[in-house]
């Protein structure tokens, strides 16, 4: 089974452009989580989604950021009008169930650089 | 804000040495403690999910213990090998206002094993 697939691995955008980050969870996993790692920081929770539903977006900035996990296709993290402070590594994780016993399986991340 | 602390921040050992590092987390409203192994340019790899006070888990030369009453977990590596070089992350689920799905990560312990 393929693991969590994220693309692109690296993304360069100019200030004001849009960034779209994609995440395909492990086959059969219906729970997706997005985390962000800013320079010199640890991984920070952004958003938790199930198919077609946002369960918790408390870690996501209220403006410019949005996330979706449609019935078909990958989960998308979208950042509009990017600014330099959005430069970070964005990681997606998935799990088959929502339970404290389940590990979250991570992708390799997307490194976003804003010029 | 949940505080998850890992120490030391980095560690250099010789091949064959045994080593251990610490993760401390809030002792209230505990759901689970996760350990991950993270090599550069790869995805974090789940090592252990620990849920019960007094839990001890083992995977090859790596083992972990959990004390939820005092809020700490130890990760031990016996007979370190160069391929053990990685960042070891702990992540906590729970806390006041926390959840059983959101992982709060420490900044990690960077282990370097010299041949």
XYZ file of N, CA and C in Angstrom:
690
model
N 0.843 -1.205 0.000
C 0.000 0.000 0.000
C 0.863 1.235 0.000
N 0.512 2.195 -0.843
C 1.251 3.442 -0.849
C 0.937 4.186 0.444
N 1.929 4.954 0.906
C 1.720 5.782 2.093
C 1.018 7.067 1.699
N 1.096 8.057 2.593
C 0.506 9.361 2.327
C 1.341 10.058 1.253
N 0.689 10.513 0.199
C 1.405 11.157 -0.896
C 1.088 12.641 -0.909
N 2.131 13.431 -0.852
C 1.942 14.887 -0.922
C 2.629 15.426 -2.171
N 1.986 16.365 -2.812
C 2.653 17.047 -3.923
C 2.167 18.483 -4.032
N 3.053 19.354 -4.522
C 4.435 19.030 -4.897
C 5.333 18.903 -3.659
N 6.534 18.408 -3.828
C 7.474 18.347 -2.710
C 8.005 19.727 -2.373
N 8.218 20.515 -3.429
C 8.700 21.888 -3.250
C 7.828 22.803 -4.097
N 7.496 23.957 -3.532
C 6.657 24.915 -4.242
C 7.199 26.306 -3.979
N 7.432 27.038 -5.062
C 7.908 28.410 -4.930
C 6.826 29.337 -5.466
N 6.487 30.337 -4.689
C 5.478 31.310 -5.099
C 5.989 32.709 -4.788
N 5.475 33.665 -5.564
C 5.763 35.069 -5.276
C 4.660 35.611 -4.370
N 4.996 36.632 -3.620
C 4.015 37.257 -2.735
C 2.759 37.631 -3.523
N 1.603 37.313 -2.961
C 0.333 37.635 -3.609
C -0.248 36.508 -4.441
N 0.550 35.503 -4.767
C 0.042 34.373 -5.550
C -0.689 33.397 -4.638
N -1.266 32.384 -5.272
C -1.962 31.341 -4.517
C -1.097 30.084 -4.480
N -1.175 29.368 -3.366
C -0.482 28.080 -3.254
C -1.516 26.997 -2.983
N -1.401 25.894 -3.740
C -2.281 24.742 -3.524
C -1.433 23.521 -3.204
N -1.672 22.928 -2.050
C -0.906 21.775 -1.612
C -1.868 20.581 -1.579
N -1.403 19.461 -2.138
C -2.289 18.306 -2.252
C -1.812 17.159 -1.367
N -2.772 16.409 -0.892
C -2.472 15.267 -0.029
C -3.411 14.125 -0.348
N -2.844 12.998 -0.754
C -3.639 11.781 -0.923
C -3.353 10.871 0.263
N -4.360 10.580 1.097
C -4.115 9.766 2.278
C -3.850 8.311 1.903
N -3.422 7.545 2.879
C -3.289 6.106 2.706
C -4.647 5.563 2.251
N -4.627 4.624 1.305
C -5.872 4.060 0.791
C -6.706 3.496 1.943
N -7.961 3.907 1.992
C -8.844 3.428 3.053
C -8.900 4.336 4.269
N -8.007 5.332 4.333
C -8.033 6.272 5.455
C -8.990 7.410 5.129
N -9.884 7.707 6.070
C -10.863 8.766 5.811
C -10.665 9.986 6.711
N -9.564 9.985 7.491
C -9.273 11.111 8.385
C -7.952 11.736 7.959
N -7.967 13.027 7.732
C -6.776 13.748 7.260
C -6.487 14.918 8.189
N -5.208 15.126 8.449
C -4.742 16.196 9.342
C -3.649 16.970 8.601
N -3.647 18.265 8.761
C -2.564 19.095 8.205
C -1.803 19.740 9.365
N -0.470 19.716 9.241
C 0.420 20.337 10.226
C 1.380 21.249 9.484
N 1.873 22.254 10.187
C 2.836 23.187 9.597
C 4.072 23.266 10.477
N 5.227 23.297 9.841
C 6.475 23.500 10.579
C 7.118 24.779 10.080
N 7.046 25.812 10.907
C 7.742 27.059 10.601
C 9.220 26.891 10.930
N 10.103 27.710 10.342
C 11.535 27.600 10.639
C 11.796 27.658 12.140
N 12.622 26.757 12.617
C 13.036 26.682 14.029
C 11.880 26.311 14.976
N 10.772 25.854 14.439
C 9.629 25.487 15.285
C 9.315 24.003 15.119
N 8.499 23.469 16.043
C 8.002 22.104 15.896
C 6.780 22.073 15.000
N 6.300 20.864 14.738
C 5.083 20.690 13.945
C 3.880 21.222 14.727
N 3.055 22.028 14.036
C 1.869 22.603 14.698
C 0.619 22.201 13.924
N -0.384 21.743 14.660
C -1.662 21.334 14.082
C -2.344 22.509 13.394
N -2.905 22.234 12.203
C -3.673 23.263 11.503
C -5.153 22.885 11.425
N -5.431 21.710 10.843
C -6.825 21.377 10.543
C -6.993 19.867 10.485
N -8.214 19.430 10.852
C -8.580 18.006 10.827
C -9.841 17.876 9.991
N -9.779 16.989 8.993
C -10.911 16.811 8.084
C -11.282 15.342 7.972
N -12.564 15.100 7.818
C -13.044 13.815 7.340
C -13.653 14.078 5.960
N -13.994 13.012 5.267
C -14.531 13.189 3.915
C -15.659 14.227 3.912
N -15.459 15.288 3.153
C -16.435 16.360 2.925
C -16.741 17.185 4.171
N -16.027 16.975 5.264
C -16.297 17.740 6.485
C -15.021 18.279 7.107
N -15.076 19.530 7.557
C -14.003 20.076 8.379
C -14.421 19.877 9.828
N -13.618 19.107 10.582
C -13.976 18.803 11.970
C -13.397 19.857 12.918
N -12.148 20.248 12.683
C -11.498 21.208 13.580
C -10.488 21.994 12.758
N -10.700 23.296 12.633
C -9.749 24.143 11.903
C -9.153 25.190 12.837
N -9.100 24.869 14.116
C -8.671 25.843 15.122
C -7.218 26.269 14.972
N -6.385 25.453 14.304
C -4.976 25.810 14.153
C -4.666 26.536 12.855
N -5.666 26.796 12.077
C -5.458 27.405 10.764
C -5.734 28.901 10.850
N -4.858 29.742 10.279
C -5.148 31.187 10.256
C -6.518 31.429 9.620
N -7.248 32.391 10.168
C -8.639 32.607 9.743
C -8.725 33.220 8.356
N -7.701 33.922 7.972
C -7.736 34.566 6.659
C -6.749 33.885 5.729
N -7.106 33.818 4.471
C -6.287 33.341 3.365
C -6.110 31.834 3.302
N -6.317 31.128 4.393
C -6.105 29.674 4.419
C -7.446 28.958 4.362
N -7.494 27.883 3.560
C -8.679 27.036 3.559
C -8.247 25.601 3.263
N -9.087 24.657 3.662
C -8.771 23.243 3.435
C -10.048 22.522 3.062
N -9.889 21.489 2.249
C -11.024 20.660 1.891
C -10.566 19.222 1.705
N -11.511 18.309 1.838
C -11.262 16.883 1.605
C -12.516 16.374 0.925
N -12.558 16.474 -0.410
C -13.793 16.126 -1.122
C -14.039 14.626 -1.125
N -15.252 14.270 -1.533
C -15.635 12.860 -1.587
C -14.688 12.080 -2.497
N -14.323 12.683 -3.617
C -13.366 12.070 -4.532
C -12.149 12.971 -4.632
N -10.974 12.371 -4.650
C -9.767 13.157 -4.855
C -9.044 13.505 -3.570
N -7.904 14.161 -3.735
C -7.059 14.427 -2.575
C -7.598 15.552 -1.699
N -7.020 15.665 -0.522
C -7.272 16.836 0.323
C -6.411 17.987 -0.205
N -6.948 19.182 -0.157
C -6.239 20.363 -0.653
C -6.127 21.385 0.475
N -4.906 21.891 0.676
C -4.697 23.054 1.539
C -4.385 24.220 0.613
N -5.199 25.255 0.722
C -5.090 26.384 -0.198
C -4.709 27.635 0.585
N -3.693 28.334 0.093
C -3.277 29.585 0.714
C -3.378 30.675 -0.348
N -4.249 31.632 -0.101
C -4.406 32.729 -1.059
C -3.504 33.892 -0.678
N -3.101 34.647 -1.674
C -2.313 35.881 -1.465
C -1.172 35.629 -0.480
N -0.304 34.712 -0.840
C 0.755 34.288 0.072
C 1.660 35.456 0.455
N 2.165 35.367 1.690
C 3.128 36.342 2.219
C 4.372 35.570 2.661
N 5.463 36.310 2.912
C 6.744 35.659 3.254
C 6.599 34.754 4.477
N 5.765 35.152 5.420
C 5.590 34.375 6.646
C 4.924 33.029 6.446
N 4.394 32.788 5.228
C 3.802 31.480 4.934
C 4.864 30.448 4.561
N 6.104 30.884 4.372
C 7.182 29.945 4.046
C 7.340 28.952 5.187
N 7.183 27.689 4.870
C 7.201 26.644 5.893
C 7.140 25.296 5.191
N 7.265 24.234 6.013
C 6.995 22.884 5.512
C 5.606 22.489 5.981
N 4.791 22.017 5.065
C 3.413 21.634 5.371
C 3.296 20.116 5.243
N 2.855 19.497 6.324
C 2.757 18.044 6.361
C 1.298 17.621 6.487
N 0.994 16.560 5.778
C -0.325 15.959 5.853
C -0.168 14.587 6.521
N -1.167 14.207 7.298
C -1.180 12.886 7.915
C -2.570 12.294 7.756
N -2.657 10.966 7.832
C -3.977 10.338 7.744
C -4.065 9.181 8.731
N -5.307 8.826 9.060
C -5.541 7.656 9.902
C -6.842 7.012 9.463
N -6.988 5.691 9.745
C -8.203 5.011 9.297
C -9.392 5.287 10.197
N -9.084 5.512 11.475
C -10.135 5.734 12.458
C -9.755 6.946 13.274
N -10.694 7.455 14.030
C -10.360 8.504 14.983
C -10.339 7.845 16.357
N -9.136 7.556 16.833
C -8.985 6.897 18.120
C -7.617 7.262 18.678
N -7.554 7.356 20.008
C -6.252 7.721 20.599
C -5.204 6.641 20.360
N -5.639 5.400 20.029
C -4.692 4.315 19.815
C -4.072 4.310 18.428
N -4.615 5.093 17.524
C -4.162 5.042 16.143
C -3.037 6.037 15.893
N -1.913 5.579 15.299
C -0.905 6.559 14.891
C -1.419 7.334 13.679
N -0.888 8.494 13.480
C -1.155 9.236 12.252
C 0.021 8.986 11.310
N -0.289 8.665 10.059
C 0.735 8.338 9.069
C 1.025 9.595 8.259
N 2.282 9.988 8.228
C 2.657 11.265 7.622
C 3.193 11.107 6.210
N 2.976 12.160 5.413
C 3.626 12.271 4.115
C 4.979 12.949 4.256
N 5.666 13.102 3.115
C 7.008 13.700 3.111
C 6.977 15.217 3.208
N 5.795 15.823 3.102
C 5.686 17.270 3.252
C 5.849 18.035 1.948
N 5.350 19.256 1.966
C 5.579 20.219 0.878
C 6.313 21.405 1.469
N 7.496 21.693 0.893
C 8.247 22.863 1.339
C 7.829 24.052 0.500
N 7.211 25.018 1.135
C 6.709 26.198 0.441
C 7.666 27.360 0.681
N 8.129 27.959 -0.399
C 9.017 29.128 -0.303
C 8.347 30.299 -0.991
N 8.327 31.431 -0.305
C 7.703 32.634 -0.852
C 8.799 33.659 -1.161
N 8.832 34.072 -2.422
C 9.865 35.036 -2.832
C 9.404 36.460 -2.573
N -2.365 27.013 26.092
C -1.351 26.447 25.198
C -0.747 25.221 25.873
N -0.721 24.101 25.145
C -0.141 22.890 25.687
C 1.358 22.912 25.506
N 2.087 22.494 26.566
C 3.536 22.513 26.532
C 4.078 21.103 26.470
N 4.732 20.762 25.370
C 5.395 19.464 25.250
C 6.875 19.751 25.063
N 7.673 19.287 26.027
C 9.097 19.595 26.022
C 9.908 18.329 25.828
N 10.940 18.420 25.012
C 11.827 17.280 24.825
C 13.245 17.694 25.194
N 13.936 16.768 25.838
C 15.338 17.039 26.155
C 16.153 15.757 26.050
N 17.446 15.865 25.662
C 18.067 17.110 25.248
C 17.615 17.506 23.848
N 18.001 18.685 23.429
C 17.661 19.149 22.079
C 18.441 18.350 21.040
N 19.711 18.028 21.366
C 20.519 17.212 20.467
C 21.481 16.373 21.281
N 21.950 15.322 20.654
C 22.742 14.326 21.369
C 23.681 13.647 20.372
N 24.959 13.562 20.738
C 25.930 12.821 19.931
C 26.406 11.631 20.754
N 26.315 10.438 20.192
C 26.815 9.249 20.889
C 27.682 8.445 19.931
N 28.456 7.530 20.514
C 29.275 6.630 19.708
C 28.496 5.357 19.403
N 28.798 4.769 18.277
C 28.182 3.488 17.915
C 28.369 2.498 19.065
N 27.281 1.828 19.411
C 27.330 0.858 20.499
C 26.863 1.400 21.840
N 26.860 2.737 21.985
C 26.373 3.323 23.240
C 24.865 3.143 23.350
N 24.385 3.062 24.565
C 22.945 3.128 24.800
C 22.602 4.544 25.232
N 21.421 4.979 24.901
C 21.058 6.363 25.172
C 19.575 6.479 25.483
N 19.199 7.592 26.075
C 17.772 7.818 26.319
C 17.491 9.298 26.310
N 16.250 9.645 25.995
C 15.830 11.029 26.051
C 14.398 11.120 26.561
N 14.024 12.349 26.898
C 12.814 12.586 27.686
C 11.803 13.432 26.927
N 10.540 13.117 27.177
C 9.445 13.961 26.711
C 8.569 14.273 27.917
N 8.306 15.552 28.184
C 7.376 15.902 29.263
C 6.150 16.586 28.664
N 5.008 16.325 29.281
C 3.736 16.786 28.724
C 2.770 17.057 29.879
N 1.647 17.724 29.612
C 0.685 18.007 30.685
C 0.159 16.706 31.283
N 0.001 16.682 32.606
C -0.462 15.456 33.252
C -1.980 15.408 33.392
N -2.685 16.415 32.906
C -4.141 16.400 33.014
C -4.774 16.035 31.682
N -5.918 15.339 31.772
C -6.711 15.032 30.584
C -5.881 14.340 29.494
N -5.263 13.238 29.871
C -4.352 12.528 28.975
C -5.133 11.562 28.091
N -4.812 11.570 26.783
C -5.367 10.570 25.873
C -4.279 9.616 25.378
N -3.178 10.165 24.872
C -2.134 9.299 24.309
C -0.843 10.077 24.135
N 0.241 9.319 24.042
C 1.564 9.885 23.768
C 2.154 9.096 22.610
N 2.540 9.812 21.552
C 3.095 9.175 20.352
C 4.584 9.478 20.256
N 5.352 8.496 19.810
C 6.755 8.722 19.455
C 6.924 8.494 17.957
N 7.677 9.406 17.329
C 7.974 9.299 15.907
C 9.484 9.395 15.701
N 9.947 8.760 14.658
C 11.339 8.856 14.212
C 11.319 9.584 12.885
N 12.166 10.634 12.747
C 12.100 11.490 11.574
C 13.482 11.699 11.003
N 13.710 11.088 9.841
C 14.967 11.309 9.139
C 14.805 12.481 8.182
N 15.886 13.184 7.974
C 15.870 14.361 7.104
C 15.333 13.999 5.729
N 14.465 14.861 5.206
C 13.881 14.731 3.863
C 12.949 13.520 3.730
N 12.599 12.912 4.839
C 11.610 11.817 4.801
C 10.411 12.201 5.666
N 9.435 11.297 5.731
C 8.256 11.566 6.554
C 8.477 11.008 7.959
N 7.890 11.639 8.977
C 7.958 11.068 10.326
C 7.354 9.659 10.325
N 8.067 8.751 10.982
C 7.652 7.342 11.014
C 7.178 7.012 12.428
N 5.966 6.492 12.554
C 5.416 6.185 13.874
C 6.200 5.048 14.526
N 6.638 5.266 15.764
C 7.318 4.223 16.536
C 6.347 3.583 17.534
N 5.777 4.398 18.404
C 4.909 3.872 19.456
C 3.716 4.799 19.668
N 2.591 4.192 20.051
C 1.458 4.936 20.598
C 1.223 4.387 21.996
N 1.310 5.252 22.993
C 1.212 4.797 24.384
C 0.004 5.463 25.027
N -0.811 4.663 25.686
C -2.061 5.203 26.216
C -2.255 4.959 27.703
N -1.563 3.971 28.288
C -1.818 3.617 29.686
C -0.638 3.965 30.569
N -0.919 4.510 31.748
C 0.141 4.804 32.706
C 0.910 3.523 33.006
N 2.239 3.601 32.959
C 3.042 2.420 33.223
C 3.349 1.602 31.981
N 2.746 1.992 30.839
C 3.018 1.306 29.557
C 4.517 1.233 29.301
N 4.950 0.069 28.803
C 6.295 -0.042 28.256
C 6.145 -0.705 26.905
N 6.771 -0.102 25.882
C 6.667 -0.701 24.544
C 8.079 -0.876 23.992
N 8.231 -1.880 23.134
C 9.556 -2.189 22.599
C 9.442 -2.542 21.118
N 10.442 -2.053 20.349
C 10.511 -2.370 18.923
C 11.985 -2.515 18.584
N 12.454 -3.780 18.568
C 13.878 -4.008 18.323
C 14.708 -3.452 19.459
N 15.641 -2.564 19.141
C 16.516 -1.991 20.174
C 15.933 -0.735 20.810
N 14.767 -0.325 20.379
C 14.152 0.901 20.883
C 12.992 0.543 21.807
N 12.929 1.214 22.946
C 11.816 0.989 23.862
C 11.383 2.325 24.453
N 10.178 2.344 25.021
C 9.653 3.580 25.608
C 8.835 3.243 26.838
N 8.840 4.179 27.792
C 8.021 4.045 28.995
C 7.147 5.278 29.133
N 6.097 5.144 29.934
C 5.122 6.226 30.066
C 4.699 6.389 31.515
N 4.733 7.635 31.998
C 4.207 7.977 33.313
C 3.243 9.143 33.126
N 1.944 8.832 33.139
C 0.955 9.882 32.877
C 0.687 10.717 34.122
N 0.946 10.159 35.294
C 0.657 10.913 36.532
C 1.614 12.089 36.690
N 2.867 11.862 36.328
C 3.849 12.945 36.441
C 4.157 13.596 35.098
N 3.604 13.061 34.038
C 3.695 13.706 32.724
C 5.049 13.571 32.051
N 5.568 12.343 31.945
C 6.796 12.177 31.175
C 6.847 10.797 30.527
N 7.632 10.732 29.455
C 7.906 9.481 28.752
C 9.387 9.463 28.408
N 9.994 8.286 28.514
C 11.381 8.112 28.121
C 11.457 7.230 26.890
N 12.373 7.570 25.983
C 12.686 6.707 24.846
C 14.117 6.226 25.032
N 14.307 4.910 24.922
C 15.626 4.311 25.110
C 16.067 3.663 23.795
N 17.343 3.814 23.479
C 17.922 3.087 22.347
C 19.124 2.326 22.880
N 19.088 1.022 22.696
C 20.159 0.149 23.195
C 21.135 -0.119 22.063
N 22.439 0.037 22.350
C 23.437 -0.279 21.325
C 23.236 0.527 20.045
N 23.310 1.854 20.158
C 23.011 2.732 19.018
C 23.850 2.387 17.793
N 23.221 2.510 16.636
C 23.875 2.290 15.349
C 23.782 3.579 14.530
N 24.695 3.793 13.576
C 24.620 5.016 12.754
C 23.258 5.211 12.096
N 22.594 4.117 11.740
C 21.276 4.256 11.082
C 20.183 4.721 12.046
N 20.497 4.781 13.340
C 19.539 5.335 14.307
C 19.547 6.866 14.296
N 20.524 7.449 13.611
C 20.622 8.913 13.556
C 19.357 9.476 12.921
N 18.695 10.336 13.665
C 17.418 10.911 13.222
C 16.955 11.886 14.299
N 15.856 12.574 14.021
C 15.190 13.357 15.052
C 14.050 12.520 15.617
N 13.979 12.450 16.937
C 12.929 11.677 17.607
C 11.924 12.662 18.199
N 10.684 12.541 17.733
C 9.626 13.461 18.133
C 8.651 12.768 19.068
N 8.221 13.476 20.093
C 7.072 12.976 20.834
C 5.902 13.912 20.574
N 4.699 13.363 20.658
C 3.486 14.142 20.401
C 2.408 13.693 21.371
N 1.723 14.651 21.933
C 0.759 14.430 23.007
C -0.659 14.670 22.490
N -1.572 13.803 22.926
C -2.990 14.038 22.657
C -3.674 14.261 23.983
N -4.378 15.390 24.148
C -5.134 15.629 25.370
C -4.955 17.031 25.886
N -4.969 17.172 27.207
C -4.791 18.477 27.831
C -6.086 19.228 27.989
N -6.041 20.292 28.783
C -7.216 21.120 29.021
C -7.689 21.721 27.712
N -8.925 21.426 27.338
C -9.421 21.914 26.054
C -8.860 21.154 24.876
N -8.135 20.078 25.165
C -7.510 19.316 24.085
C -8.450 18.292 23.497
N -7.910 17.408 22.702
C -8.752 16.461 21.982
C -8.037 15.124 21.881
N -8.780 14.126 21.408
C -8.156 12.820 21.207
C -7.745 12.634 19.761
N -7.633 13.738 18.980
C -7.152 13.581 17.608
C -5.999 14.545 17.291
N -5.921 15.657 17.982
C -4.937 16.685 17.648
C -3.621 16.358 18.335
N -2.542 16.234 17.559
C -1.221 15.977 18.130
C -0.515 17.299 18.415
N 0.001 17.427 19.642
C 0.846 18.573 19.992
C 2.270 18.048 20.101
N 3.135 18.520 19.239
C 4.490 17.984 19.128
C 5.488 18.761 19.969
N 6.496 18.025 20.472
C 7.689 18.670 20.972
C 8.589 19.037 19.790
N 9.690 19.725 20.087
C 10.591 20.137 19.007
C 11.556 19.033 18.604
N 11.578 17.953 19.353
C 12.390 16.813 18.953
C 13.756 16.773 19.609
N 14.326 15.581 19.613
C 15.726 15.370 20.013
C 16.457 14.863 18.789
N 17.487 15.589 18.373
C 18.296 15.189 17.213
C 19.421 14.283 17.686
N 19.369 13.027 17.291
C 20.386 12.044 17.678
C 21.350 11.816 16.523
N 22.632 11.928 16.824
C 23.672 11.594 15.849
C 24.522 10.483 16.437
N 24.624 9.373 15.722
C 25.422 8.242 16.171
C 26.674 8.178 15.304
N 27.821 8.364 15.932
C 29.089 8.363 15.194
C 29.652 6.954 15.098
N 30.079 6.551 13.883
C 30.631 5.192 13.732
C 31.992 5.067 14.418
